[in-house]
Amino acid sequence: MEKKVKVVWLTQFSNSDIRAHLPLELPLIQRLYYYIRGFHAATPVDRFPWNTNMLIQAEKLIDKVELYVVCPYRNIRKRKVSFPLRGINYVFIKDQDSESVLNFIKKRFVKNPCPTYKSNWIRLEKEINKIHPDIIHLIGAENVNYSPAIINLSKRYKTIVQLQTLMIDPEFRNKYPITDKTYMYRTHWEELVLKSVHYVGTNSPLFEK
């Protein structure tokens, strides 16, 4: 039997199938805040649906590819949740940006916070090293809560980044409403990510430039 190619997708997304396997819960402080303010907790929604669409296609290749999808995810009760689903292996770590007393205070009282997400990067790198893939496919260079984990991993494994957008494009800054501090922080890490990987994938002529 031909050996399968071992691939890691490093990304983030959410859909109903995934949420059914994750122990999700808002922390007490967030629930109290909603109660005092008379708010209702937001209903979980699907996020980054193009990843779900790609996974539907990837399920057709499970006889040739051993695929692991490694993601941070907010507000899961455990530090790590892993499970197989339709021939694909999923590994979720609790996102450093999950609601907590400290994050609650930062978001409401600290001006322009720029978290480093180092805890995420270290834990994602650790989980991927356990898998020891043939190639790592990073989906999205601009998301600082997970993409910089690829920098050290590129020294050990072949890596490719699939661009979703390009924040260092001046046109992006004109259209995206974030602070200058946040923009500089995110583009700094985006540039380091792009310089570290072996290949960059895009179908946009603008990004190819």
PDB file of C-alpha atoms in Angstrom:
ATOM      1  CA  MET A   1       0.000   0.000   0.000  1.00  0.00           C
ATOM      2  CA  GLU A   2       1.283   3.434  -0.941  1.00  0.00           C
ATOM      3  CA  LYS A   3       2.241   5.590   2.037  1.00  0.00           C
ATOM      4  CA  LYS A   4      -0.099   8.497   2.644  1.00  0.00           C
ATOM      5  CA  VAL A   5       1.176  12.073   2.577  1.00  0.00           C
ATOM      6  CA  LYS A   6       0.864  13.546   6.066  1.00  0.00           C
ATOM      7  CA  VAL A   7      -0.473  17.104   5.877  1.00  0.00           C
ATOM      8  CA  VAL A   8      -1.321  19.677   8.531  1.00  0.00           C
ATOM      9  CA  TRP A   9      -3.712  22.533   7.885  1.00  0.00           C
ATOM     10  CA  LEU A  10      -3.053  25.371  10.321  1.00  0.00           C
ATOM     11  CA  THR A  11      -6.090  27.629  10.298  1.00  0.00           C
ATOM     12  CA  GLN A  12      -9.247  28.632  12.163  1.00  0.00           C
ATOM     13  CA  PHE A  13     -12.932  28.089  11.386  1.00  0.00           C
ATOM     14  CA  SER A  14     -16.226  26.968  12.835  1.00  0.00           C
ATOM     15  CA  ASN A  15     -19.226  25.021  11.611  1.00  0.00           C
ATOM     16  CA  SER A  16     -22.039  23.054  13.240  1.00  0.00           C
ATOM     17  CA  ASP A  17     -20.289  19.672  12.822  1.00  0.00           C
ATOM     18  CA  ILE A  18     -17.192  20.951  14.603  1.00  0.00           C
ATOM     19  CA  ARG A  19     -19.122  22.686  17.390  1.00  0.00           C
ATOM     20  CA  ALA A  20     -20.963  19.434  18.100  1.00  0.00           C
ATOM     21  CA  HIS A  21     -17.601  17.910  19.128  1.00  0.00           C
ATOM     22  CA  LEU A  22     -16.359  20.857  21.224  1.00  0.00           C
ATOM     23  CA  PRO A  23     -17.219  21.510  24.903  1.00  0.00           C
ATOM     24  CA  LEU A  24     -18.057  25.209  24.566  1.00  0.00           C
ATOM     25  CA  GLU A  25     -18.907  27.417  27.529  1.00  0.00           C
ATOM     26  CA  LEU A  26     -18.663  31.100  28.354  1.00  0.00           C
ATOM     27  CA  PRO A  27     -16.854  31.747  31.660  1.00  0.00           C
ATOM     28  CA  LEU A  28     -18.809  32.959  34.689  1.00  0.00           C
ATOM     29  CA  ILE A  29     -17.654  36.573  34.437  1.00  0.00           C
ATOM     30  CA  GLN A  30     -18.903  36.841  30.858  1.00  0.00           C
ATOM     31  CA  ARG A  31     -22.246  35.305  31.756  1.00  0.00           C
ATOM     32  CA  LEU A  32     -22.599  37.716  34.712  1.00  0.00           C
ATOM     33  CA  TYR A  33     -21.763  40.652  32.457  1.00  0.00           C
ATOM     34  CA  TYR A  34     -24.446  39.633  29.985  1.00  0.00           C
ATOM     35  CA  TYR A  35     -26.949  39.134  32.814  1.00  0.00           C
ATOM     36  CA  ILE A  36     -26.276  42.535  34.404  1.00  0.00           C
ATOM     37  CA  ARG A  37     -26.452  44.341  31.068  1.00  0.00           C
ATOM     38  CA  GLY A  38     -29.538  42.415  30.000  1.00  0.00           C
ATOM     39  CA  PHE A  39     -27.760  40.865  27.026  1.00  0.00           C
ATOM     40  CA  HIS A  40     -28.228  37.390  25.615  1.00  0.00           C
ATOM     41  CA  ALA A  41     -25.155  35.304  24.829  1.00  0.00           C
ATOM     42  CA  ALA A  42     -24.520  35.284  21.104  1.00  0.00           C
ATOM     43  CA  THR A  43     -25.564  32.168  19.241  1.00  0.00           C
ATOM     44  CA  PRO A  44     -22.502  30.412  17.760  1.00  0.00           C
ATOM     45  CA  VAL A  45     -22.213  31.002  14.043  1.00  0.00           C
ATOM     46  CA  ASP A  46     -20.257  29.454  11.206  1.00  0.00           C
ATOM     47  CA  ARG A  47     -16.970  31.233  10.537  1.00  0.00           C
ATOM     48  CA  PHE A  48     -14.583  31.123   7.563  1.00  0.00           C
ATOM     49  CA  PRO A  49     -16.893  28.923   5.462  1.00  0.00           C
ATOM     50  CA  TRP A  50     -14.320  28.520   2.672  1.00  0.00           C
ATOM     51  CA  ASN A  51     -12.370  26.254   5.021  1.00  0.00           C
ATOM     52  CA  THR A  52     -15.446  24.063   5.449  1.00  0.00           C
ATOM     53  CA  ASN A  53     -15.816  23.924   1.662  1.00  0.00           C
ATOM     54  CA  MET A  54     -12.169  22.871   1.265  1.00  0.00           C
ATOM     55  CA  LEU A  55     -12.592  20.185   3.915  1.00  0.00           C
ATOM     56  CA  ILE A  56     -15.543  18.724   2.017  1.00  0.00           C
ATOM     57  CA  GLN A  57     -13.202  18.302  -0.958  1.00  0.00           C
ATOM     58  CA  ALA A  58     -10.376  16.995   1.255  1.00  0.00           C
ATOM     59  CA  GLU A  59     -12.627  14.203   2.523  1.00  0.00           C
ATOM     60  CA  LYS A  60     -12.463  12.751  -1.004  1.00  0.00           C
ATOM     61  CA  LEU A  61      -8.686  12.333  -0.678  1.00  0.00           C
ATOM     62  CA  ILE A  62      -8.428  10.455   2.608  1.00  0.00           C
ATOM     63  CA  ASP A  63      -7.130   7.336   0.863  1.00  0.00           C
ATOM     64  CA  LYS A  64      -4.058   9.332  -0.239  1.00  0.00           C
ATOM     65  CA  VAL A  65      -3.698  12.051   2.390  1.00  0.00           C
ATOM     66  CA  GLU A  66      -3.498  11.783   6.174  1.00  0.00           C
ATOM     67  CA  LEU A  67      -4.882  15.211   7.047  1.00  0.00           C
ATOM     68  CA  TYR A  68      -4.696  16.957  10.412  1.00  0.00           C
ATOM     69  CA  VAL A  69      -6.501  20.261  10.953  1.00  0.00           C
ATOM     70  CA  VAL A  70      -4.943  22.217  13.821  1.00  0.00           C
ATOM     71  CA  CYS A  71      -6.741  25.321  15.093  1.00  0.00           C
ATOM     72  CA  PRO A  72      -7.165  27.656  18.048  1.00  0.00           C
ATOM     73  CA  TYR A  73     -10.774  27.960  19.228  1.00  0.00           C
ATOM     74  CA  ARG A  74     -12.285  30.362  21.721  1.00  0.00           C
ATOM     75  CA  ASN A  75     -14.110  29.336  24.888  1.00  0.00           C
ATOM     76  CA  ILE A  76     -13.643  25.585  24.873  1.00  0.00           C
ATOM     77  CA  ARG A  77     -13.569  24.204  28.412  1.00  0.00           C
ATOM     78  CA  LYS A  78     -10.480  22.053  27.854  1.00  0.00           C
ATOM     79  CA  ARG A  79      -7.017  23.174  26.846  1.00  0.00           C
ATOM     80  CA  LYS A  80      -7.080  20.726  23.947  1.00  0.00           C
ATOM     81  CA  VAL A  81      -9.755  18.738  22.141  1.00  0.00           C
ATOM     82  CA  SER A  82      -8.951  16.237  19.375  1.00  0.00           C
ATOM     83  CA  PHE A  83     -11.177  13.894  17.387  1.00  0.00           C
ATOM     84  CA  PRO A  84     -11.499  12.221  13.967  1.00  0.00           C
ATOM     85  CA  LEU A  85     -14.374  13.155  11.699  1.00  0.00           C
ATOM     86  CA  ARG A  86     -15.055  11.579   8.296  1.00  0.00           C
ATOM     87  CA  GLY A  87     -11.437  10.513   7.864  1.00  0.00           C
ATOM     88  CA  ILE A  88      -9.857  13.831   8.932  1.00  0.00           C
ATOM     89  CA  ASN A  89      -8.103  14.393  12.263  1.00  0.00           C
ATOM     90  CA  TYR A  90      -8.929  17.588  14.157  1.00  0.00           C
ATOM     91  CA  VAL A  91      -6.890  19.181  16.950  1.00  0.00           C
ATOM     92  CA  PHE A  92      -8.249  22.274  18.697  1.00  0.00           C
ATOM     93  CA  ILE A  93      -6.444  24.201  21.409  1.00  0.00           C
ATOM     94  CA  LYS A  94      -8.120  26.724  23.683  1.00  0.00           C
ATOM     95  CA  ASP A  95      -7.459  30.117  22.113  1.00  0.00           C
ATOM     96  CA  GLN A  96      -5.475  32.513  24.270  1.00  0.00           C
ATOM     97  CA  ASP A  97      -8.152  35.082  23.370  1.00  0.00           C
ATOM     98  CA  SER A  98     -10.868  33.068  25.134  1.00  0.00           C
ATOM     99  CA  GLU A  99     -12.982  34.982  27.610  1.00  0.00           C
ATOM    100  CA  SER A 100     -11.389  35.196  31.062  1.00  0.00           C
ATOM    101  CA  VAL A 101     -11.233  37.714  33.900  1.00  0.00           C
ATOM    102  CA  LEU A 102      -7.962  39.142  32.555  1.00  0.00           C
ATOM    103  CA  ASN A 103      -9.125  39.303  28.940  1.00  0.00           C
ATOM    104  CA  PHE A 104     -12.439  40.770  30.064  1.00  0.00           C
ATOM    105  CA  ILE A 105     -10.615  43.640  31.790  1.00  0.00           C
ATOM    106  CA  LYS A 106      -8.211  44.197  28.896  1.00  0.00           C
ATOM    107  CA  LYS A 107     -10.938  44.402  26.272  1.00  0.00           C
ATOM    108  CA  ARG A 108     -12.951  46.944  28.229  1.00  0.00           C
ATOM    109  CA  PHE A 109     -10.337  49.084  29.950  1.00  0.00           C
ATOM    110  CA  VAL A 110      -7.026  48.777  28.059  1.00  0.00           C
ATOM    111  CA  LYS A 111      -6.689  51.080  25.059  1.00  0.00           C
ATOM    112  CA  ASN A 112      -5.597  49.367  21.842  1.00  0.00           C
ATOM    113  CA  PRO A 113      -4.384  46.087  23.366  1.00  0.00           C
ATOM    114  CA  CYS A 114      -2.135  44.043  21.056  1.00  0.00           C
ATOM    115  CA  PRO A 115      -1.790  40.553  22.537  1.00  0.00           C
ATOM    116  CA  THR A 116       1.262  38.585  21.467  1.00  0.00           C
ATOM    117  CA  TYR A 117      -0.514  35.204  21.394  1.00  0.00           C
ATOM    118  CA  LYS A 118       2.790  33.538  22.278  1.00  0.00           C
ATOM    119  CA  SER A 119       0.952  30.884  24.282  1.00  0.00           C
ATOM    120  CA  ASN A 120      -1.059  29.966  21.179  1.00  0.00           C
ATOM    121  CA  TRP A 121       2.031  29.815  18.981  1.00  0.00           C
ATOM    122  CA  ILE A 122       3.974  27.612  21.388  1.00  0.00           C
ATOM    123  CA  ARG A 123       1.109  25.175  21.885  1.00  0.00           C
ATOM    124  CA  LEU A 124       0.260  24.984  18.180  1.00  0.00           C
ATOM    125  CA  GLU A 125       3.904  24.337  17.363  1.00  0.00           C
ATOM    126  CA  LYS A 126       4.016  21.610  20.008  1.00  0.00           C
ATOM    127  CA  GLU A 127       0.921  19.854  18.635  1.00  0.00           C
ATOM    128  CA  ILE A 128       2.215  19.984  15.058  1.00  0.00           C
ATOM    129  CA  ASN A 129       5.602  18.614  16.087  1.00  0.00           C
ATOM    130  CA  LYS A 130       3.780  15.628  17.594  1.00  0.00           C
ATOM    131  CA  ILE A 131       2.227  14.960  14.185  1.00  0.00           C
ATOM    132  CA  HIS A 132       5.531  15.383  12.310  1.00  0.00           C
ATOM    133  CA  PRO A 133       3.911  16.206   8.949  1.00  0.00           C
ATOM    134  CA  ASP A 134       5.397  16.058   5.469  1.00  0.00           C
ATOM    135  CA  ILE A 135       4.011  19.525   4.753  1.00  0.00           C
ATOM    136  CA  ILE A 136       2.191  22.269   6.635  1.00  0.00           C
ATOM    137  CA  HIS A 137      -0.484  24.272   4.828  1.00  0.00           C
ATOM    138  CA  LEU A 138      -1.093  27.592   6.600  1.00  0.00           C
ATOM    139  CA  ILE A 139      -4.395  29.184   5.636  1.00  0.00           C
ATOM    140  CA  GLY A 140      -4.180  32.923   6.261  1.00  0.00           C
ATOM    141  CA  ALA A 141      -0.950  34.790   7.044  1.00  0.00           C
ATOM    142  CA  GLU A 142      -2.734  37.777   8.574  1.00  0.00           C
ATOM    143  CA  ASN A 143      -4.231  36.097  11.643  1.00  0.00           C
ATOM    144  CA  VAL A 144      -1.771  36.662  14.470  1.00  0.00           C
ATOM    145  CA  ASN A 145      -3.510  34.303  16.875  1.00  0.00           C
ATOM    146  CA  TYR A 146      -2.077  31.328  14.944  1.00  0.00           C
ATOM    147  CA  SER A 147      -0.050  32.184  11.813  1.00  0.00           C
ATOM    148  CA  PRO A 148       3.295  33.083  13.506  1.00  0.00           C
ATOM    149  CA  ALA A 149       3.501  29.486  14.771  1.00  0.00           C
ATOM    150  CA  ILE A 150       4.683  28.646  11.248  1.00  0.00           C
ATOM    151  CA  ILE A 151       7.928  30.617  11.640  1.00  0.00           C
ATOM    152  CA  ASN A 152       9.752  28.034  13.748  1.00  0.00           C
ATOM    153  CA  LEU A 153       7.978  25.130  12.072  1.00  0.00           C
ATOM    154  CA  SER A 154       9.343  26.217   8.668  1.00  0.00           C
ATOM    155  CA  LYS A 155      12.820  25.327   9.914  1.00  0.00           C
ATOM    156  CA  ARG A 156      11.782  21.660  10.245  1.00  0.00           C
ATOM    157  CA  TYR A 157       9.042  21.066   7.665  1.00  0.00           C
ATOM    158  CA  LYS A 158       8.049  22.134   4.176  1.00  0.00           C
ATOM    159  CA  THR A 159       5.490  24.932   4.456  1.00  0.00           C
ATOM    160  CA  ILE A 160       3.061  26.766   2.216  1.00  0.00           C
ATOM    161  CA  VAL A 161       0.812  29.697   3.061  1.00  0.00           C
ATOM    162  CA  GLN A 162      -2.485  30.184   1.265  1.00  0.00           C
ATOM    163  CA  LEU A 163      -3.287  33.891   1.241  1.00  0.00           C
ATOM    164  CA  GLN A 164      -6.759  35.005   2.288  1.00  0.00           C
ATOM    165  CA  THR A 165      -5.841  38.679   2.148  1.00  0.00           C
ATOM    166  CA  LEU A 166      -2.695  40.786   2.382  1.00  0.00           C
ATOM    167  CA  MET A 167      -2.653  43.380   5.116  1.00  0.00           C
ATOM    168  CA  ILE A 168       0.608  44.968   3.954  1.00  0.00           C
ATOM    169  CA  ASP A 169      -1.189  46.032   0.775  1.00  0.00           C
ATOM    170  CA  PRO A 170      -1.822  49.820   1.231  1.00  0.00           C
ATOM    171  CA  GLU A 171      -5.347  49.409  -0.120  1.00  0.00           C
ATOM    172  CA  PHE A 172      -6.153  47.066   2.756  1.00  0.00           C
ATOM    173  CA  ARG A 173      -5.287  49.751   5.326  1.00  0.00           C
ATOM    174  CA  ASN A 174      -7.593  52.224   3.620  1.00  0.00           C
ATOM    175  CA  LYS A 175     -10.566  49.865   3.794  1.00  0.00           C
ATOM    176  CA  TYR A 176     -10.095  48.040   7.106  1.00  0.00           C
ATOM    177  CA  PRO A 177     -11.125  49.957  10.269  1.00  0.00           C
ATOM    178  CA  ILE A 178      -8.394  49.128  12.799  1.00  0.00           C
ATOM    179  CA  THR A 179      -6.045  51.329  14.806  1.00  0.00           C
ATOM    180  CA  ASP A 180      -2.590  52.227  13.508  1.00  0.00           C
ATOM    181  CA  LYS A 181      -1.018  50.323  16.403  1.00  0.00           C
ATOM    182  CA  THR A 182      -2.944  47.145  15.619  1.00  0.00           C
ATOM    183  CA  TYR A 183      -2.242  47.502  11.908  1.00  0.00           C
ATOM    184  CA  MET A 184       1.512  47.860  12.432  1.00  0.00           C
ATOM    185  CA  TYR A 185       1.532  44.934  14.848  1.00  0.00           C
ATOM    186  CA  ARG A 186      -0.355  42.597  12.521  1.00  0.00           C
ATOM    187  CA  THR A 187       1.562  43.549   9.362  1.00  0.00           C
ATOM    188  CA  HIS A 188       4.849  43.022  11.222  1.00  0.00           C
ATOM    189  CA  TRP A 189       3.950  39.401  11.933  1.00  0.00           C
ATOM    190  CA  GLU A 190       2.378  38.890   8.515  1.00  0.00           C
ATOM    191  CA  GLU A 191       5.654  39.916   6.855  1.00  0.00           C
ATOM    192  CA  LEU A 192       7.685  37.586   9.082  1.00  0.00           C
ATOM    193  CA  VAL A 193       5.330  34.716   8.240  1.00  0.00           C
ATOM    194  CA  LEU A 194       5.585  35.348   4.498  1.00  0.00           C
ATOM    195  CA  LYS A 195       9.389  35.459   4.677  1.00  0.00           C
ATOM    196  CA  SER A 196       9.583  32.220   6.655  1.00  0.00           C
ATOM    197  CA  VAL A 197       7.512  29.845   4.483  1.00  0.00           C
ATOM    198  CA  HIS A 198       8.804  27.924   1.482  1.00  0.00           C
ATOM    199  CA  TYR A 199       5.846  28.580  -0.821  1.00  0.00           C
ATOM    200  CA  VAL A 200       3.045  31.132  -1.143  1.00  0.00           C
ATOM    201  CA  GLY A 201      -0.236  30.192  -2.818  1.00  0.00           C
ATOM    202  CA  THR A 202      -2.664  32.714  -4.318  1.00  0.00           C
ATOM    203  CA  ASN A 203      -4.841  33.100  -7.383  1.00  0.00           C
ATOM    204  CA  SER A 204      -4.944  36.890  -7.244  1.00  0.00           C
ATOM    205  CA  PRO A 205      -2.717  38.909  -9.614  1.00  0.00           C
ATOM    206  CA  LEU A 206      -2.568  41.647  -6.964  1.00  0.00           C
ATOM    207  CA  PHE A 207      -1.090  39.302  -4.357  1.00  0.00           C
ATOM    208  CA  GLU A 208       1.329  37.800  -6.882  1.00  0.00           C
ATOM    209  CA  LYS A 209       2.965  41.210  -7.244  1.00  0.00           C
TER     210      LYS A 209
END
